Amino acid sequence: MIKSSVTISLAPQAKGGPFVFWGDLAGSCARAATLGFDGVEIFAPSAEELDAREIKQLLAQHRLKLAAMGTGAGWVLQKLRLTDPDSAVRTRARHFINGIIDFAGSFGAPAIIGSMQGRFEGDVTREQALAWLREALEQMGPRAHACGVPLLFEPLNRYETNLINTVADGLELLRTLRTKNVKLLSDLFHMNIEEISIADALRAGGQNVGHVHFVDSNRRPAGNGHMDFSLVAQALREIGFSGYVSAEALPFPDSEAAAQQTMTSFKRAFR
Ligand code: LER
Ligand code: MN
């Protein structure tokens, strides 16, 4: 069965980002549980700044699962990326992501590599950037596997990266990896910009689709734009998807209304 999740940002410095709930982990978990979400996706400033005991207690209290954890704060807050020309920055980027892989993994949840893929520019060719990216994924895929979880890789739209923009790009990247533990994260907002057909792209992704960012065409909560969620739901059912569709959306018009609207749209599409 396809499961619901909602994002919580614990990084106030990421203000303006596409997260439904902001801060107040206890209050956000309570709201997510009351609205009927199966899980929460946490965007943390770093693994070191998280309190595992507190998170474990809140998830148990509210019968929520940790759906996934983002690593984008490594880019947003520290300007780390796996394809930076400076090898010291690439090493720190890996260290940052490894921390999240281990932390999320201890909750049975996968880490997400989105913004941390970086981009190629200046003297760095696309081939060189992809080689660095593959090298990192070959190390991190098995690390996630040791925790019993996949590693999620997210294609992003052209305004955020020039490396992996589509499901087809993502599948080509996965094909060239020895590790088979990397799955794709299909973010409907990015797909709306890059794919010819979102439903056909999800079908092409098939068993390689591991997680979905559930959001409308304008990055507002599902139901506030022109995305046809019935086509998305049909494609996900066809590929036998049983992971999370997780609301990574702007808190429009506010967090509470965004979470409610997401749940209404989730039930309409998937229940
Ligand atoms: C991360 O999940 C994402 O979608 C990127 O656009 C960073 O915000
Ligand atoms: Mn996303």
mmCIF file of C-alpha atoms and ligand atoms in Angstrom:
data_model
loop_
_atom_site.group_PDB
_atom_site.id
_atom_site.type_symbol
_atom_site.label_atom_id
_atom_site.label_comp_id
_atom_site.label_asym_id
_atom_site.label_seq_id
_atom_site.Cartn_x
_atom_site.Cartn_y
_atom_site.Cartn_z
ATOM 1 C CA MET A 1 0.000 0.000 0.000
ATOM 2 C CA ILE A 2 1.231 3.488 -0.862
ATOM 3 C CA LYS A 3 2.019 5.446 2.308
ATOM 4 C CA SER A 4 1.702 9.145 3.185
ATOM 5 C CA SER A 5 4.373 11.371 4.667
ATOM 6 C CA VAL A 6 4.879 15.060 5.366
ATOM 7 C CA THR A 7 8.096 17.088 5.616
ATOM 8 C CA ILE A 8 9.398 18.805 8.744
ATOM 9 C CA SER A 9 12.332 21.211 8.441
ATOM 10 C CA LEU A 10 14.512 21.519 11.513
ATOM 11 C CA ALA A 11 16.768 24.037 9.769
ATOM 12 C CA PRO A 12 15.385 27.586 10.174
ATOM 13 C CA GLN A 13 18.204 28.774 7.908
ATOM 14 C CA ALA A 14 16.425 26.973 5.022
ATOM 15 C CA LYS A 15 13.518 29.464 5.297
ATOM 16 C CA GLY A 16 11.618 29.743 2.040
ATOM 17 C CA GLY A 17 12.280 26.075 1.250
ATOM 18 C CA PRO A 18 9.584 23.565 0.286
ATOM 19 C CA PHE A 19 8.782 22.122 3.688
ATOM 20 C CA VAL A 20 5.315 21.843 5.202
ATOM 21 C CA PHE A 21 6.196 21.986 8.889
ATOM 22 C CA TRP A 22 8.937 24.120 10.407
ATOM 23 C CA GLY A 23 10.631 23.420 13.724
ATOM 24 C CA ASP A 24 8.671 22.334 16.814
ATOM 25 C CA LEU A 25 9.305 18.642 16.199
ATOM 26 C CA ALA A 26 6.882 17.552 18.920
ATOM 27 C CA GLY A 27 4.057 19.800 17.689
ATOM 28 C CA SER A 28 4.700 18.912 14.031
ATOM 29 C CA CYS A 29 4.621 15.168 14.769
ATOM 30 C CA ALA A 30 1.387 15.619 16.718
ATOM 31 C CA ARG A 31 -0.231 17.468 13.789
ATOM 32 C CA ALA A 32 1.012 14.905 11.255
ATOM 33 C CA ALA A 33 -0.399 12.048 13.324
ATOM 34 C CA THR A 34 -3.739 13.759 13.915
ATOM 35 C CA LEU A 35 -4.159 14.348 10.190
ATOM 36 C CA GLY A 36 -3.457 10.656 9.514
ATOM 37 C CA PHE A 37 0.021 10.702 7.968
ATOM 38 C CA ASP A 38 1.932 7.406 8.092
ATOM 39 C CA GLY A 39 5.331 9.038 8.349
ATOM 40 C CA VAL A 40 7.401 12.196 8.486
ATOM 41 C CA GLU A 41 10.383 13.221 6.369
ATOM 42 C CA ILE A 42 12.926 15.256 8.302
ATOM 43 C CA PHE A 43 15.199 17.935 6.841
ATOM 44 C CA ALA A 44 17.925 18.412 9.446
ATOM 45 C CA PRO A 45 20.816 20.888 9.644
ATOM 46 C CA SER A 46 23.122 17.872 10.204
ATOM 47 C CA ALA A 47 23.059 14.419 11.813
ATOM 48 C CA GLU A 48 25.097 15.719 14.755
ATOM 49 C CA GLU A 49 22.429 18.256 15.675
ATOM 50 C CA LEU A 50 19.688 15.627 16.046
ATOM 51 C CA ASP A 51 18.564 13.973 19.249
ATOM 52 C CA ALA A 52 17.921 10.310 18.369
ATOM 53 C CA ARG A 53 16.210 9.542 21.678
ATOM 54 C CA GLU A 54 13.788 12.442 21.326
ATOM 55 C CA ILE A 55 12.927 11.494 17.744
ATOM 56 C CA LYS A 56 12.449 7.831 18.666
ATOM 57 C CA GLN A 57 10.161 8.782 21.539
ATOM 58 C CA LEU A 58 8.047 11.179 19.422
ATOM 59 C CA LEU A 59 7.681 8.709 16.559
ATOM 60 C CA ALA A 60 6.602 5.957 18.964
ATOM 61 C CA GLN A 61 4.206 8.258 20.843
ATOM 62 C CA HIS A 62 2.484 9.320 17.612
ATOM 63 C CA ARG A 63 2.779 5.968 15.812
ATOM 64 C CA LEU A 64 4.685 7.608 12.972
ATOM 65 C CA LYS A 65 7.526 6.190 10.909
ATOM 66 C CA LEU A 66 10.554 8.117 9.709
ATOM 67 C CA ALA A 67 9.901 8.057 5.941
ATOM 68 C CA ALA A 68 13.246 9.538 4.840
ATOM 69 C CA MET A 69 15.787 12.241 5.663
ATOM 70 C CA GLY A 70 17.078 14.952 3.355
ATOM 71 C CA THR A 71 20.731 15.923 3.048
ATOM 72 C CA GLY A 72 20.180 19.258 1.291
ATOM 73 C CA ALA A 73 21.259 21.243 4.347
ATOM 74 C CA GLY A 74 24.815 20.215 3.485
ATOM 75 C CA TRP A 75 24.449 22.393 0.398
ATOM 76 C CA VAL A 76 22.147 25.109 1.743
ATOM 77 C CA LEU A 77 24.035 25.716 4.994
ATOM 78 C CA GLN A 78 27.607 24.610 4.224
ATOM 79 C CA LYS A 79 27.860 24.775 0.414
ATOM 80 C CA LEU A 80 29.020 21.145 0.275
ATOM 81 C CA ARG A 81 28.438 19.094 -2.882
ATOM 82 C CA LEU A 82 29.637 15.754 -4.181
ATOM 83 C CA THR A 83 30.883 17.253 -7.442
ATOM 84 C CA ASP A 84 32.736 20.296 -6.110
ATOM 85 C CA PRO A 85 36.091 20.914 -7.877
ATOM 86 C CA ASP A 86 37.803 20.968 -4.444
ATOM 87 C CA SER A 87 38.444 17.417 -3.213
ATOM 88 C CA ALA A 88 38.328 18.579 0.426
ATOM 89 C CA VAL A 89 34.774 19.874 -0.138
ATOM 90 C CA ARG A 90 33.793 16.582 -1.819
ATOM 91 C CA THR A 91 35.156 14.676 1.175
ATOM 92 C CA ARG A 92 33.214 16.856 3.620
ATOM 93 C CA ALA A 93 30.089 16.419 1.501
ATOM 94 C CA ARG A 94 30.431 12.631 1.760
ATOM 95 C CA HIS A 95 31.017 12.850 5.481
ATOM 96 C CA PHE A 96 27.867 14.966 5.885
ATOM 97 C CA ILE A 97 25.751 12.533 3.862
ATOM 98 C CA ASN A 98 27.230 9.478 5.604
ATOM 99 C CA GLY A 99 26.109 10.968 8.924
ATOM 100 C CA ILE A 100 22.529 11.231 7.648
ATOM 101 C CA ILE A 101 22.642 7.741 6.079
ATOM 102 C CA ASP A 102 23.662 6.247 9.435
ATOM 103 C CA PHE A 103 21.191 8.308 11.465
ATOM 104 C CA ALA A 104 18.197 7.671 9.189
ATOM 105 C CA GLY A 105 19.318 4.062 8.713
ATOM 106 C CA SER A 106 19.080 3.428 12.457
ATOM 107 C CA PHE A 107 15.362 4.291 12.076
ATOM 108 C CA GLY A 108 14.996 2.054 9.005
ATOM 109 C CA ALA A 109 14.739 5.127 6.779
ATOM 110 C CA PRO A 110 16.691 6.123 3.662
ATOM 111 C CA ALA A 111 18.709 9.298 3.101
ATOM 112 C CA ILE A 112 18.054 11.484 0.067
ATOM 113 C CA ILE A 113 20.720 12.908 -2.239
ATOM 114 C CA GLY A 114 19.201 15.842 -4.132
ATOM 115 C CA SER A 115 20.947 19.201 -4.004
ATOM 116 C CA MET A 116 24.154 17.544 -2.813
ATOM 117 C CA GLN A 117 24.698 16.170 -6.345
ATOM 118 C CA GLY A 118 25.872 19.689 -7.267
ATOM 119 C CA ARG A 119 26.528 20.663 -10.878
ATOM 120 C CA PHE A 120 29.323 20.818 -13.426
ATOM 121 C CA GLU A 121 30.766 24.228 -14.214
ATOM 122 C CA GLY A 122 34.022 26.053 -14.925
ATOM 123 C CA ASP A 123 36.857 23.634 -15.668
ATOM 124 C CA VAL A 124 34.868 20.592 -14.507
ATOM 125 C CA THR A 125 33.304 18.609 -17.370
ATOM 126 C CA ARG A 126 30.003 16.761 -17.076
ATOM 127 C CA GLU A 127 31.928 13.488 -17.381
ATOM 128 C CA GLN A 128 34.209 14.448 -14.500
ATOM 129 C CA ALA A 129 31.281 15.519 -12.292
ATOM 130 C CA LEU A 130 29.417 12.286 -13.038
ATOM 131 C CA ALA A 131 32.549 10.263 -12.265
ATOM 132 C CA TRP A 132 32.818 11.952 -8.832
ATOM 133 C CA LEU A 133 29.100 11.409 -8.274
ATOM 134 C CA ARG A 134 29.355 7.705 -9.193
ATOM 135 C CA GLU A 135 32.396 7.264 -6.952
ATOM 136 C CA ALA A 136 30.421 8.696 -4.022
ATOM 137 C CA LEU A 137 27.337 6.590 -4.749
ATOM 138 C CA GLU A 138 29.462 3.421 -4.971
ATOM 139 C CA GLN A 139 30.609 4.111 -1.419
ATOM 140 C CA MET A 140 27.266 5.289 -0.012
ATOM 141 C CA GLY A 141 25.006 2.678 -1.617
ATOM 142 C CA PRO A 142 26.662 -0.189 0.316
ATOM 143 C CA ARG A 143 26.745 1.957 3.471
ATOM 144 C CA ALA A 144 22.952 2.366 3.273
ATOM 145 C CA HIS A 145 22.632 -1.351 2.492
ATOM 146 C CA ALA A 146 24.459 -2.164 5.722
ATOM 147 C CA CYS A 147 21.629 -0.273 7.491
ATOM 148 C CA GLY A 148 19.062 -2.316 5.541
ATOM 149 C CA VAL A 149 17.782 0.659 3.545
ATOM 150 C CA PRO A 150 18.203 1.967 -0.002
ATOM 151 C CA LEU A 151 19.874 5.271 -0.831
ATOM 152 C CA LEU A 152 17.566 7.717 -2.640
ATOM 153 C CA PHE A 153 18.857 9.773 -5.553
ATOM 154 C CA GLU A 154 16.728 12.683 -6.746
ATOM 155 C CA PRO A 155 16.789 14.163 -10.259
ATOM 156 C CA LEU A 156 16.280 17.934 -10.005
ATOM 157 C CA ASN A 157 15.012 20.487 -12.501
ATOM 158 C CA ARG A 158 17.392 22.423 -14.759
ATOM 159 C CA TYR A 159 17.419 25.513 -12.530
ATOM 160 C CA GLU A 160 18.947 23.478 -9.671
ATOM 161 C CA THR A 161 21.374 21.138 -11.460
ATOM 162 C CA ASN A 162 22.723 20.395 -14.912
ATOM 163 C CA LEU A 163 23.631 16.788 -14.011
ATOM 164 C CA ILE A 164 20.554 14.594 -13.527
ATOM 165 C CA ASN A 165 17.251 16.233 -14.519
ATOM 166 C CA THR A 166 14.945 13.395 -15.537
ATOM 167 C CA VAL A 167 14.015 9.840 -14.639
ATOM 168 C CA ALA A 168 15.798 8.753 -17.830
ATOM 169 C CA ASP A 169 19.000 10.518 -16.667
ATOM 170 C CA GLY A 170 18.582 8.858 -13.278
ATOM 171 C CA LEU A 171 18.108 5.396 -14.784
ATOM 172 C CA GLU A 172 21.219 5.867 -16.920
ATOM 173 C CA LEU A 173 23.193 6.850 -13.796
ATOM 174 C CA LEU A 174 21.916 3.791 -11.900
ATOM 175 C CA ARG A 175 22.745 1.529 -14.855
ATOM 176 C CA THR A 176 26.417 2.529 -14.651
ATOM 177 C CA LEU A 177 26.702 1.750 -10.923
ATOM 178 C CA ARG A 178 27.947 -1.514 -9.441
ATOM 179 C CA THR A 179 25.847 -0.943 -6.324
ATOM 180 C CA LYS A 180 22.206 -1.866 -6.874
ATOM 181 C CA ASN A 181 21.106 -0.168 -3.666
ATOM 182 C CA VAL A 182 20.409 3.281 -5.115
ATOM 183 C CA LYS A 183 16.765 4.086 -5.947
ATOM 184 C CA LEU A 184 15.258 7.162 -7.547
ATOM 185 C CA LEU A 185 13.262 9.812 -5.751
ATOM 186 C CA SER A 186 10.620 11.165 -8.120
ATOM 187 C CA ASP A 187 9.742 14.742 -7.130
ATOM 188 C CA LEU A 188 6.578 15.726 -9.004
ATOM 189 C CA PHE A 189 7.553 19.416 -8.960
ATOM 190 C CA HIS A 190 10.837 18.753 -10.772
ATOM 191 C CA MET A 191 9.151 16.241 -13.074
ATOM 192 C CA ASN A 192 6.503 18.787 -14.044
ATOM 193 C CA ILE A 193 9.317 20.965 -15.418
ATOM 194 C CA GLU A 194 11.453 18.263 -17.013
ATOM 195 C CA GLU A 195 9.383 15.251 -18.109
ATOM 196 C CA ILE A 196 7.344 14.923 -21.310
ATOM 197 C CA SER A 197 4.807 12.827 -19.384
ATOM 198 C CA ILE A 198 5.054 12.437 -15.615
ATOM 199 C CA ALA A 199 3.045 9.197 -15.661
ATOM 200 C CA ASP A 200 5.140 7.658 -18.454
ATOM 201 C CA ALA A 201 8.344 8.654 -16.633
ATOM 202 C CA LEU A 202 7.120 6.947 -13.447
ATOM 203 C CA ARG A 203 6.288 3.830 -15.479
ATOM 204 C CA ALA A 204 9.779 3.907 -17.016
ATOM 205 C CA GLY A 205 11.219 4.244 -13.510
ATOM 206 C CA GLY A 206 9.322 1.117 -12.457
ATOM 207 C CA GLN A 207 10.985 -0.813 -9.634
ATOM 208 C CA ASN A 208 13.701 1.851 -9.454
ATOM 209 C CA VAL A 209 11.291 4.415 -8.002
ATOM 210 C CA GLY A 210 11.878 4.341 -4.249
ATOM 211 C CA HIS A 211 10.189 7.505 -2.960
ATOM 212 C CA VAL A 212 7.979 10.301 -4.291
ATOM 213 C CA HIS A 213 7.835 13.979 -3.392
ATOM 214 C CA PHE A 214 4.102 14.647 -3.462
ATOM 215 C CA VAL A 215 3.546 18.260 -4.478
ATOM 216 C CA ASP A 216 1.716 20.280 -7.083
ATOM 217 C CA SER A 217 3.058 21.843 -10.297
ATOM 218 C CA ASN A 218 3.805 25.181 -8.556
ATOM 219 C CA ARG A 219 5.357 23.540 -5.479
ATOM 220 C CA ARG A 220 2.284 24.309 -3.424
ATOM 221 C CA PRO A 221 0.549 21.425 -1.623
ATOM 222 C CA ALA A 222 -1.176 18.859 -3.863
ATOM 223 C CA GLY A 223 -4.472 20.344 -5.021
ATOM 224 C CA ASN A 224 -3.209 23.920 -5.429
ATOM 225 C CA GLY A 225 -1.880 23.619 -8.978
ATOM 226 C CA HIS A 226 -2.551 21.849 -12.286
ATOM 227 C CA MET A 227 -1.020 18.415 -11.613
ATOM 228 C CA ASP A 228 -3.342 15.499 -12.523
ATOM 229 C CA PHE A 229 -2.846 13.293 -9.467
ATOM 230 C CA SER A 230 -5.162 10.581 -10.784
ATOM 231 C CA LEU A 231 -2.634 9.901 -13.576
ATOM 232 C CA VAL A 232 0.230 9.903 -11.056
ATOM 233 C CA ALA A 233 -1.630 7.477 -8.781
ATOM 234 C CA GLN A 234 -2.503 5.195 -11.679
ATOM 235 C CA ALA A 235 1.129 5.037 -12.822
ATOM 236 C CA LEU A 236 2.378 4.367 -9.271
ATOM 237 C CA ARG A 237 -0.139 1.551 -8.865
ATOM 238 C CA GLU A 238 0.891 0.075 -12.212
ATOM 239 C CA ILE A 239 4.532 -0.130 -11.137
ATOM 240 C CA GLY A 240 3.555 -1.669 -7.800
ATOM 241 C CA PHE A 241 4.964 1.252 -5.822
ATOM 242 C CA SER A 242 4.542 0.695 -2.078
ATOM 243 C CA GLY A 243 6.770 3.458 -0.666
ATOM 244 C CA TYR A 244 5.989 6.936 0.606
ATOM 245 C CA VAL A 245 4.488 9.837 -1.265
ATOM 246 C CA SER A 246 5.887 12.574 0.913
ATOM 247 C CA ALA A 247 4.659 16.159 0.912
ATOM 248 C CA GLU A 248 7.684 18.298 0.109
ATOM 249 C CA ALA A 249 5.749 21.472 -0.596
ATOM 250 C CA LEU A 250 5.680 25.127 0.390
ATOM 251 C CA PRO A 251 3.727 25.828 3.580
ATOM 252 C CA PHE A 252 1.001 27.539 1.553
ATOM 253 C CA PRO A 253 -1.029 29.314 2.814
ATOM 254 C CA ASP A 254 0.374 28.060 6.145
ATOM 255 C CA SER A 255 1.710 24.783 7.533
ATOM 256 C CA GLU A 256 -1.573 23.516 8.940
ATOM 257 C CA ALA A 257 -3.608 24.249 5.816
ATOM 258 C CA ALA A 258 -0.847 22.783 3.638
ATOM 259 C CA ALA A 259 -0.819 19.531 5.617
ATOM 260 C CA GLN A 260 -4.619 19.295 5.558
ATOM 261 C CA GLN A 261 -4.802 19.977 1.820
ATOM 262 C CA THR A 262 -2.103 17.372 1.201
ATOM 263 C CA MET A 263 -4.028 14.747 3.163
ATOM 264 C CA THR A 264 -7.269 15.529 1.303
ATOM 265 C CA SER A 265 -5.457 15.121 -2.024
ATOM 266 C CA PHE A 266 -3.639 11.998 -0.829
ATOM 267 C CA LYS A 267 -6.908 10.298 0.144
ATOM 268 C CA ARG A 268 -8.573 11.297 -3.105
ATOM 269 C CA ALA A 269 -5.721 9.914 -5.205
ATOM 270 C CA PHE A 270 -4.621 6.855 -3.234
ATOM 271 C CA ARG A 271 -7.468 5.637 -0.985
HETATM 272 C C1 LER B 1 14.961 18.312 -2.486
HETATM 273 O O1 LER B 1 14.123 17.229 -2.234
HETATM 274 C C2 LER B 1 14.530 19.069 -3.651
HETATM 275 O O2 LER B 1 13.537 18.778 -4.249
HETATM 276 C C3 LER B 1 15.360 20.185 -4.119
HETATM 277 O O3 LER B 1 14.617 21.007 -4.983
HETATM 278 C C4 LER B 1 15.946 21.024 -3.043
HETATM 279 O O4 LER B 1 14.979 21.850 -2.492
HETATM 280 MN MN MN B 2 12.319 17.016 -3.698
#
